Coordinates of C-alpha atoms in Angstrom, one line a residue:
Chain Y
M23 CA -19.0 0.3 25.8
L24 CA -17.3 -3.2 26.7
T25 CA -15.4 -3.9 30.0
S26 CA -12.1 -5.1 30.3
S27 CA -13.4 -7.5 31.9
A28 CA -15.5 -9.5 29.2
V29 CA -15.6 -13.0 29.2
I30 CA -14.7 -14.5 25.6
P31 CA -16.0 -18.1 25.2
P32 CA -12.9 -20.6 24.3
P33 CA -13.5 -21.1 20.7
A34 CA -15.1 -24.1 19.9
S35 CA -12.2 -24.6 16.8
L36 CA -9.7 -25.0 19.6
V37 CA -8.6 -29.3 19.8
P38 CA -4.6 -28.8 19.8
L39 CA -3.0 -29.7 16.2
A40 CA 0.4 -31.0 16.1
V41 CA 3.0 -29.9 13.1
H42 CA 5.3 -32.4 11.5
L43 CA 7.8 -31.2 9.2
R44 CA 10.0 -33.9 7.3
A45 CA 13.0 -33.7 5.0
A46 CA 12.7 -30.1 4.5
R47 CA 15.4 -28.8 2.1
L48 CA 16.5 -24.9 1.3
V49 CA 18.8 -23.6 -1.7
Y50 CA 18.9 -20.2 -1.6
A51 CA 21.8 -18.4 -4.1
G52 CA 23.7 -21.9 -4.9
L53 CA 23.7 -22.6 -0.6
T54 CA 21.9 -24.8 0.5
L55 CA 20.7 -23.0 4.4
F56 CA 19.0 -26.9 5.4
D57 CA 18.7 -30.3 4.0
R58 CA 16.9 -32.8 6.1
L59 CA 15.2 -30.1 8.5
D60 CA 12.9 -32.0 10.4
L61 CA 10.6 -29.8 12.8
E62 CA 8.1 -31.3 15.0
L63 CA 5.7 -29.0 17.1
I64 CA 3.4 -30.6 20.1
G65 CA -0.1 -29.7 19.9
G66 CA -1.4 -26.5 22.5
S67 CA 2.7 -25.9 23.1
F68 CA 4.6 -22.4 22.8
T69 CA 7.7 -23.7 21.1
C70 CA 10.5 -20.9 20.6
L71 CA 12.9 -20.9 17.7
L72 CA 16.5 -19.4 18.6
G73 CA 19.3 -18.7 15.8
P74 CA 21.8 -15.9 14.3
S75 CA 20.1 -13.7 11.8
G76 CA 20.5 -15.3 7.8
I77 CA 20.4 -19.1 9.5
G78 CA 17.2 -19.7 7.1
K79 CA 14.2 -19.3 10.4
S80 CA 12.0 -17.2 8.8
S81 CA 12.4 -19.2 5.8
L82 CA 11.5 -22.4 7.4
L83 CA 8.9 -20.2 9.1
R84 CA 7.2 -19.2 5.5
L85 CA 7.4 -22.8 4.4
L86 CA 5.3 -24.0 8.1
A87 CA 2.9 -20.5 6.5
G88 CA 2.4 -22.1 2.9
L89 CA 4.0 -19.2 1.7
T90 CA 6.3 -21.5 0.1
P91 CA 9.7 -19.3 -1.7
P92 CA 11.1 -20.9 -4.7
G93 CA 14.3 -23.2 -3.7
I94 CA 12.1 -24.9 -0.8
S95 CA 10.9 -28.0 -0.8
G96 CA 9.9 -30.6 2.2
E97 CA 6.6 -33.1 3.3
L98 CA 4.4 -31.1 6.0
H99 CA 1.4 -31.8 7.6
G100 CA -0.9 -31.7 10.0
G101 CA -0.9 -34.0 13.6
D102 CA -3.5 -35.7 11.9
G103 CA -2.4 -35.8 8.9
L104 CA -3.7 -33.7 6.9
P105 CA -2.4 -30.1 5.1
L106 CA -2.4 -27.0 7.4
T107 CA -3.9 -24.8 4.4
G108 CA -6.1 -22.6 6.4
R109 CA -5.0 -23.7 9.5
V110 CA -2.1 -21.6 10.1
A111 CA -2.5 -17.4 11.2
C112 CA 1.3 -15.2 11.3
M113 CA 2.4 -12.4 12.8
A114 CA 5.5 -11.2 11.5
Q115 CA 8.0 -8.4 13.1
Q116 CA 5.9 -5.5 11.0
D117 CA 2.8 -5.5 12.0
L118 CA 1.8 -5.0 8.3
L119 CA -1.4 -3.1 9.3
L120 CA -3.3 -1.7 6.4
P121 CA -3.4 2.2 7.0
W122 CA -6.0 2.7 5.5
L123 CA -7.7 1.1 7.8
N124 CA -9.5 1.5 11.5
V125 CA -8.1 -0.8 14.0
L126 CA -11.4 -2.8 14.0
D127 CA -11.6 -3.2 10.3
N128 CA -7.7 -4.0 10.3
V129 CA -8.9 -7.3 13.0
T130 CA -11.4 -8.5 11.5
L131 CA -9.1 -8.6 7.3
G132 CA -9.5 -11.9 7.4
S133 CA -13.3 -12.9 7.2
R134 CA -13.4 -10.2 4.5
L135 CA -10.4 -11.4 2.4
R136 CA -12.5 -15.1 2.9
G137 CA -15.9 -13.4 1.9
E138 CA -17.2 -14.4 5.3
R139 CA -19.3 -12.1 7.3
T140 CA -17.1 -10.5 10.1
D141 CA -18.0 -10.9 13.7
R142 CA -17.4 -7.4 15.2
Q143 CA -18.6 -8.5 18.4
R144 CA -15.7 -10.8 19.1
A145 CA -13.2 -8.5 17.2
L146 CA -14.1 -5.9 19.7
E147 CA -13.6 -8.4 22.8
L148 CA -10.0 -9.0 21.2
L149 CA -9.5 -5.8 21.2
V150 CA -10.6 -5.7 24.8
R151 CA -8.3 -8.6 25.7
V152 CA -5.4 -6.9 24.2
G153 CA -6.1 -3.2 25.8
L154 CA -7.1 -1.2 22.7
A155 CA -10.7 -0.9 23.3
D156 CA -10.5 2.8 23.2
C157 CA -8.8 2.4 19.8
A158 CA -11.3 0.3 17.7
L159 CA -11.9 3.3 16.0
A160 CA -8.8 4.8 15.5
R161 CA -6.0 4.5 12.4
P162 CA -3.1 2.7 12.9
D163 CA -0.7 6.0 12.2
T164 CA -2.2 7.6 15.2
L165 CA -0.5 4.3 17.7
S166 CA 2.3 3.6 19.0
G167 CA 4.5 0.8 18.0
G168 CA 3.4 -1.4 20.4
M169 CA -0.3 -0.2 19.7
R170 CA -0.3 -1.1 16.9
Q171 CA 1.9 -4.4 17.5
R172 CA -1.3 -5.3 20.1
A173 CA -3.4 -4.8 17.3
A174 CA -1.4 -7.3 15.0
L175 CA -1.8 -9.8 17.6
A176 CA -5.9 -8.9 18.1
R177 CA -5.7 -10.1 14.5
T178 CA -3.6 -13.0 14.6
L179 CA -6.5 -14.1 17.3
M180 CA -9.2 -12.9 15.7
E181 CA -8.1 -15.7 12.6
D182 CA -8.8 -18.2 15.4
R183 CA -6.6 -20.9 13.9
P184 CA -4.9 -23.8 15.6
V185 CA -1.2 -22.2 14.4
V186 CA 0.4 -19.3 14.8
L187 CA 3.7 -18.4 13.6
M188 CA 5.5 -15.4 15.1
D189 CA 8.6 -14.3 12.9
E190 CA 10.2 -11.6 15.7
P191 CA 7.0 -9.9 16.6
F192 CA 8.5 -7.7 19.3
S193 CA 12.1 -7.5 18.4
G194 CA 10.9 -3.4 17.1
L195 CA 9.5 -2.6 20.5
D196 CA 11.5 -1.1 23.6
A197 CA 12.2 -3.1 26.5
L198 CA 9.3 -2.4 29.0
T199 CA 6.9 -2.7 25.7
R200 CA 8.2 -6.1 24.8
L201 CA 7.9 -7.5 28.0
R202 CA 3.8 -6.1 28.9
L203 CA 3.5 -7.7 25.3
Q204 CA 5.2 -10.7 25.9
A205 CA 3.4 -11.7 28.8
L206 CA 0.3 -11.1 26.9
A207 CA 0.7 -13.1 23.9
V208 CA 1.2 -16.1 25.8
E209 CA -2.0 -15.6 28.1
L210 CA -3.9 -15.1 25.0
L211 CA -2.3 -17.9 22.6
A212 CA -2.3 -20.6 25.4
G213 CA -4.4 -23.8 23.6
R214 CA -2.9 -23.0 20.2
T215 CA 0.7 -24.5 18.7
V216 CA 3.0 -21.6 18.4
L217 CA 6.1 -21.3 16.7
L218 CA 7.9 -17.9 17.3
I219 CA 11.2 -17.5 15.8
T220 CA 13.6 -15.1 17.6
H221 CA 17.2 -14.1 17.7
D222 CA 17.1 -13.3 21.5
P223 CA 17.9 -15.6 23.9
L224 CA 16.1 -14.2 26.7
E225 CA 13.3 -13.9 25.2
A226 CA 13.3 -17.3 24.0
L227 CA 13.9 -18.6 27.6
R228 CA 11.0 -16.2 28.8
L229 CA 8.1 -17.6 26.7
G230 CA 9.2 -20.6 25.5
E231 CA 7.8 -24.4 26.8
H232 CA 9.9 -25.5 24.9
I233 CA 13.4 -24.5 22.7
L234 CA 14.8 -25.0 19.6
V235 CA 18.6 -23.8 18.2
M236 CA 18.6 -23.5 14.8
N237 CA 22.4 -23.2 13.4
G238 CA 25.3 -24.5 11.6
R239 CA 24.9 -24.7 7.5
P240 CA 23.2 -26.6 6.5
A241 CA 21.2 -25.8 9.4
T242 CA 20.1 -28.4 12.5
L243 CA 17.7 -28.3 15.2
Q244 CA 19.0 -28.8 18.6
A245 CA 16.2 -29.0 21.3
L246 CA 17.5 -27.3 24.6
P247 CA 16.1 -28.8 28.1
D248 CA 12.8 -27.4 28.9
L249 CA 13.5 -25.2 31.8
P250 CA 10.8 -25.2 34.5
G251 CA 8.2 -23.5 35.3
A252 CA 5.1 -22.6 33.1
P253 CA 5.7 -19.0 30.6
P254 CA 5.9 -16.1 31.0
R255 CA 9.3 -16.5 32.8
D256 CA 11.2 -14.1 35.0
P257 CA 14.3 -13.1 32.9
G258 CA 16.0 -12.5 36.1
D259 CA 15.1 -16.5 37.2
P260 CA 18.1 -18.0 37.8
A261 CA 17.6 -20.7 36.3
V262 CA 16.8 -18.6 33.3
Q263 CA 20.0 -16.8 33.9
A264 CA 21.9 -20.6 33.7
A265 CA 20.2 -21.5 30.7
Y266 CA 20.7 -17.6 29.1
R267 CA 24.5 -18.1 29.5
A268 CA 24.8 -21.8 28.0
I269 CA 23.1 -20.5 25.1
L270 CA 25.8 -17.4 24.7
R271 CA 28.4 -20.2 25.5
R272 CA 26.7 -22.4 23.0
L273 CA 26.4 -19.5 20.2
E274 CA 29.7 -18.9 20.4
V275 CA 31.3 -21.9 19.8
V276 CA 29.5 -22.5 16.7
A277 CA 30.0 -18.4 15.8
Chain W
M30 CA 1.4 33.5 -1.1
R31 CA 4.8 34.2 -2.2
G32 CA 3.7 32.2 -5.4
L33 CA 1.5 36.4 -5.5
L34 CA 3.9 38.1 -5.1
T35 CA 6.5 36.8 -7.5
L36 CA 3.3 37.0 -10.1
A37 CA 3.3 40.6 -9.6
G38 CA 6.9 40.9 -9.5
L39 CA 6.7 39.4 -12.9
L40 CA 3.5 42.1 -14.2
L41 CA 5.8 44.8 -12.4
V42 CA 8.8 43.5 -14.6
W43 CA 6.3 43.2 -17.7
Q44 CA 5.3 46.5 -17.5
A45 CA 8.5 48.0 -17.2
A46 CA 9.3 46.2 -20.6
I47 CA 6.3 48.1 -22.3
L48 CA 7.5 51.7 -21.3
F49 CA 10.9 51.4 -21.9
G50 CA 11.2 49.2 -24.4
D51 CA 9.3 50.6 -26.9
L52 CA 8.0 47.3 -27.7
P53 CA 4.8 47.7 -30.6
P54 CA 1.4 46.5 -28.7
Y55 CA 0.9 44.5 -31.2
L56 CA 3.3 42.0 -30.1
L57 CA 3.2 42.9 -26.5
P58 CA 0.4 44.7 -24.9
S59 CA 0.5 45.9 -21.7
P60 CA -0.3 44.3 -19.3
L61 CA -2.7 47.1 -18.2
A62 CA -4.3 46.8 -21.9
V63 CA -4.6 43.1 -20.9
A64 CA -7.1 43.5 -17.5
L65 CA -8.8 46.3 -20.0
S66 CA -9.6 43.5 -22.7
L67 CA -10.0 40.8 -20.0
W68 CA -12.8 43.5 -18.5
R69 CA -14.8 44.1 -21.7
N70 CA -14.6 41.0 -22.8
A71 CA -15.4 39.1 -19.6
G72 CA -18.7 37.9 -20.9
A73 CA -17.5 35.7 -24.4
L74 CA -14.5 34.9 -22.2
L75 CA -16.7 33.5 -20.0
G76 CA -19.1 31.9 -22.2
H77 CA -15.7 30.0 -23.5
T78 CA -14.1 28.9 -20.4
V79 CA -17.0 26.4 -19.5
V80 CA -16.7 25.4 -22.6
T81 CA -13.3 24.8 -22.2
A82 CA -13.7 23.7 -18.1
L83 CA -16.4 21.3 -19.4
E84 CA -14.0 19.1 -22.1
I85 CA -11.2 19.2 -19.6
A86 CA -13.5 18.1 -17.0
L87 CA -15.1 15.7 -19.2
G88 CA -11.7 14.3 -20.4
M89 CA -10.4 13.7 -17.1
L90 CA -13.3 12.4 -15.8
L91 CA -13.1 9.7 -19.3
G92 CA -9.4 9.2 -19.5
T93 CA -9.7 8.1 -15.2
L94 CA -11.7 5.9 -16.1
L95 CA -10.7 4.6 -18.9
G96 CA -6.8 4.7 -17.4
G97 CA -8.0 3.1 -14.3
V98 CA -10.3 0.0 -15.8
T99 CA -6.4 -1.0 -18.1
A100 CA -4.6 -0.8 -15.3
L101 CA -6.9 -3.2 -13.3
V102 CA -7.2 -5.2 -16.5
L103 CA -3.8 -5.7 -16.5
G104 CA -3.1 -5.9 -12.9
Y105 CA -5.6 -9.1 -12.9
S106 CA -4.8 -10.9 -15.8
R107 CA -1.4 -12.2 -16.8
R108 CA -3.0 -12.4 -20.4
A109 CA -3.9 -9.1 -20.5
R110 CA -0.5 -8.0 -19.9
R111 CA 1.1 -10.2 -22.0
W112 CA -0.7 -9.0 -25.2
L113 CA -1.3 -5.5 -23.9
L114 CA 1.3 -4.0 -22.4
P115 CA 3.7 -3.7 -25.2
M116 CA 1.7 -1.9 -27.6
L117 CA 0.5 0.2 -25.2
I118 CA 4.0 1.8 -24.4
A119 CA 4.5 1.4 -28.2
S120 CA 1.7 3.3 -28.2
Q121 CA 3.0 6.2 -26.7
A122 CA 5.5 6.7 -29.1
I123 CA 2.7 8.6 -31.9
P124 CA 2.6 12.3 -30.7
V125 CA -1.0 12.5 -29.5
F126 CA -0.8 15.5 -31.5
A127 CA -0.2 14.4 -34.6
I128 CA -3.5 12.6 -34.0
A129 CA -6.2 15.8 -33.6
P130 CA -7.1 16.5 -37.0
L131 CA -8.1 12.7 -36.9
L132 CA -10.2 13.2 -34.2
V133 CA -11.7 16.2 -35.5
L134 CA -12.6 14.7 -38.7
W135 CA -14.4 12.2 -36.9
L136 CA -15.8 13.1 -33.9
G137 CA -16.7 16.8 -35.3
Y138 CA -16.1 20.4 -34.3
G139 CA -17.7 20.2 -30.9
L140 CA -16.7 18.7 -27.4
G141 CA -16.1 15.3 -28.5
S142 CA -13.2 15.4 -30.0
K143 CA -11.5 18.0 -27.4
I144 CA -12.9 15.5 -24.3
A145 CA -11.0 12.3 -26.7
M146 CA -7.7 14.9 -26.9
A147 CA -8.5 15.3 -23.3
M148 CA -8.8 11.7 -22.4
L149 CA -5.8 10.8 -24.9
I150 CA -3.2 13.0 -23.5
I151 CA -4.1 11.7 -19.8
Y152 CA -4.6 8.2 -20.5
F153 CA -0.7 7.1 -20.7
P154 CA -0.2 8.2 -17.0
V155 CA -3.7 7.1 -15.6
T156 CA -2.4 4.4 -16.3
A157 CA 0.8 3.8 -15.9
N158 CA 0.9 5.2 -12.4
F159 CA -1.7 2.6 -11.3
Y160 CA -1.2 -0.4 -12.8
D161 CA 2.8 1.0 -11.5
G162 CA 0.8 1.1 -7.8
L163 CA -0.7 -2.3 -8.8
R164 CA 2.6 -3.8 -9.2
H165 CA 4.5 -2.7 -5.9
T166 CA 1.7 -4.1 -3.2
P167 CA 4.4 -4.2 -0.5
Q168 CA 4.5 -8.3 -0.1
G169 CA 4.3 -8.6 3.9
W170 CA 0.4 -7.8 2.9
L171 CA 0.3 -10.4 0.3
D172 CA 1.9 -12.5 2.1
L173 CA -0.5 -12.2 5.1
A174 CA -3.4 -12.1 2.6
R175 CA -2.1 -15.6 1.3
V176 CA -2.2 -17.2 4.9
M177 CA -5.7 -15.6 5.6
A178 CA -7.7 -16.7 2.5
P179 CA -7.4 -19.2 -0.3
A180 CA -5.6 -18.2 -3.1
D181 CA -9.0 -18.7 -5.8
R182 CA -10.0 -15.4 -3.5
R183 CA -7.3 -12.9 -5.9
W184 CA -10.4 -10.5 -6.4
A185 CA -10.9 -9.9 -3.0
V186 CA -7.1 -9.7 -1.8
L187 CA -7.0 -6.9 -5.4
R188 CA -10.1 -4.9 -3.6
H189 CA -9.5 -5.0 0.3
I190 CA -5.2 -4.5 -0.2
A191 CA -3.9 -4.1 -3.8
I192 CA -6.2 -1.1 -5.2
P193 CA -6.3 0.7 -1.8
A194 CA -2.1 0.3 -1.8
A195 CA -2.3 1.9 -4.9
L196 CA -4.2 5.2 -4.7
P197 CA -1.2 7.3 -3.7
A198 CA 0.6 5.6 -6.8
L199 CA -3.2 6.3 -9.0
A200 CA -3.0 10.1 -7.1
S201 CA 0.3 10.7 -8.9
G202 CA -1.2 9.6 -12.3
L203 CA -4.1 12.3 -11.8
R204 CA -2.1 15.0 -10.2
V205 CA 0.0 14.7 -13.9
A206 CA -3.5 14.3 -16.3
A207 CA -4.5 17.6 -13.6
A208 CA -1.6 19.2 -15.6
V209 CA -1.8 18.1 -19.0
A210 CA -5.8 17.8 -19.0
P211 CA -6.2 21.1 -20.4
I212 CA -3.1 20.9 -23.0
G213 CA -5.6 18.3 -24.8
A214 CA -8.7 20.2 -24.9
V215 CA -6.9 23.1 -25.5
L216 CA -5.2 21.3 -28.8
G217 CA -8.3 20.0 -30.0
E218 CA -9.3 23.6 -30.1
W219 CA -7.0 24.9 -32.3
V220 CA -7.1 21.7 -34.8
G221 CA -11.0 22.8 -34.6
A222 CA -13.6 24.5 -33.2
S223 CA -16.2 27.2 -32.6
A224 CA -16.2 28.1 -29.4
G225 CA -13.3 27.6 -26.0
L226 CA -10.6 29.5 -25.1
G227 CA -7.8 27.7 -27.4
Y228 CA -10.8 29.1 -30.4
L229 CA -10.3 32.3 -28.6
M230 CA -6.9 33.2 -28.5
L231 CA -6.5 31.7 -32.3
H232 CA -9.2 34.4 -33.4
A233 CA -8.2 36.8 -31.5
N234 CA -4.6 36.1 -33.3
S235 CA -5.6 36.2 -36.4
R236 CA -7.5 39.7 -35.8
M237 CA -4.4 40.7 -34.4
Q238 CA -6.5 41.7 -31.0
I239 CA -3.5 41.1 -28.8
D240 CA -4.6 41.6 -25.7
L241 CA -7.6 40.1 -26.2
M242 CA -5.3 36.5 -27.1
F243 CA -3.4 37.8 -23.7
A244 CA -6.9 37.6 -21.8
A245 CA -7.6 34.3 -22.7
L246 CA -4.0 32.9 -22.1
G247 CA -4.8 34.6 -18.4
V248 CA -8.1 32.7 -17.9
L249 CA -6.6 29.5 -19.1
A250 CA -3.9 29.3 -16.9
A251 CA -6.0 30.4 -14.0
L252 CA -7.7 27.7 -15.0
A253 CA -5.4 25.1 -15.1
V254 CA -3.6 25.9 -12.3
G255 CA -6.9 25.9 -10.2
L256 CA -7.3 22.7 -11.4
Y257 CA -4.5 21.4 -10.7
F258 CA -4.5 22.4 -7.0
A259 CA -8.1 21.4 -6.5
V260 CA -7.3 18.0 -7.9
D261 CA -4.5 17.9 -5.5
A262 CA -6.2 19.1 -2.4
G263 CA -8.9 16.7 -3.0
L264 CA -7.0 13.8 -3.2
K265 CA -5.0 14.9 0.3
K266 CA -8.3 14.6 1.7
L267 CA -9.5 11.6 -0.1
L268 CA -6.1 9.4 1.1
P269 CA -5.6 11.5 4.6
W270 CA -3.7 8.1 5.5
H271 CA -1.2 8.4 3.0
S272 CA -0.4 12.5 3.1
A273 CA 0.0 12.6 7.0
H274 CA 2.1 9.6 7.5
P275 CA 3.8 8.6 3.6
E276 CA 6.1 6.2 5.1
T277 CA 3.7 3.9 6.3
T278 CA 3.0 2.8 2.9
A279 CA 6.5 1.8 2.7
A280 CA 6.1 -0.7 5.2
D281 CA 6.3 -4.3 4.4

């Protein structure tokens, strides 16, 4: 059996990849959610996108993921000028684990869908990293919500893509589990270009190297000043608290 | 257990009706007479039961295969949907019973026509349920697959996600199939046969052996109920992730 001290060699594919989105436009039911929206993600950085529900955050994420919903358009490419297709991994609020597969088979789903050889060794190592070494053969419905989301994180890492898009991945969890998983995500996603959507300002302040606020209609993006210190930040940190108050003021003005 | 008690109660009511209702035995034999007939004709009943059971089993097997393949083709190919689906739905307006004489004419008095009847009668519930399941794969899983694999990996997505996700729906179809397949087999036997419980019932009826007719009916009912529960239990065992936590499939 593997121990938690197992060393994972850094994946070779991990060259930081920036993301450029220009002139994104989303019209939904006759309503322009955003228009001429530009988004730049710095390669290898952790960015949080903060905004109220219904503002179009998830649609923006789907655009980046290549799941273009009807009524959305925009010019999207990586920092090397090539399309992002096949270089993005996603993690959603629902764990989306397949209930008929055990955890290990869920983690290796991507390779089977692509018809590639499955690297079970690496999957097991990732399960050790997320603390699920003993649950590799368990069915998802026997796991708690936090464990299921850990499995989803392992599946996301297994994809080994330079860009990781996360849509409120921790919002369904209880507070303590959330704090632990946030720290784990920051640790394991280091070196990748991450965009995490959240409506929780504190989560954005805890995790984001850069924080973008999305609001208004049509929605616009504004960058908040970067906070000192490396994520995951302590929610009790005075700088975090001050920034939290500032964000609340800003959101209230718009609402 | 409760079911058995209810059954015993009904048998008592039946016996009481015979005792106090003064019904002639050629209309309603007593449960005792039926039990006696069951005992005396056990050998013959067993032979006919084997025939009917075989018809039902083979009809179930072929109907499930055919229905499953149809649903997969419909789920995979848009062209098949456009061409086949309207016809499939319209064909349901034709009562299967009405074509039973044709089947006997074409396939003869033997097993073939009964298997075809059972197959036809379960074909639609199996196809419709499975196809419905294939169409309603939770969007979240499809999105995940879309991000993981290129668009030309449709078959892999079907195989690894859509088909397993549709198995509970197929299971519903199979439960319906288990309930109606005996109807198909017996109907086929009524139209023209030389063996089987349905044939035995008609045969006994025409000779006023009403007790034997009831005995055959009892065996048929037991066979049908047994089939349903066997299929139900088998499906629950095969899909533990569904029966244990039905809400997990609703995640999207």
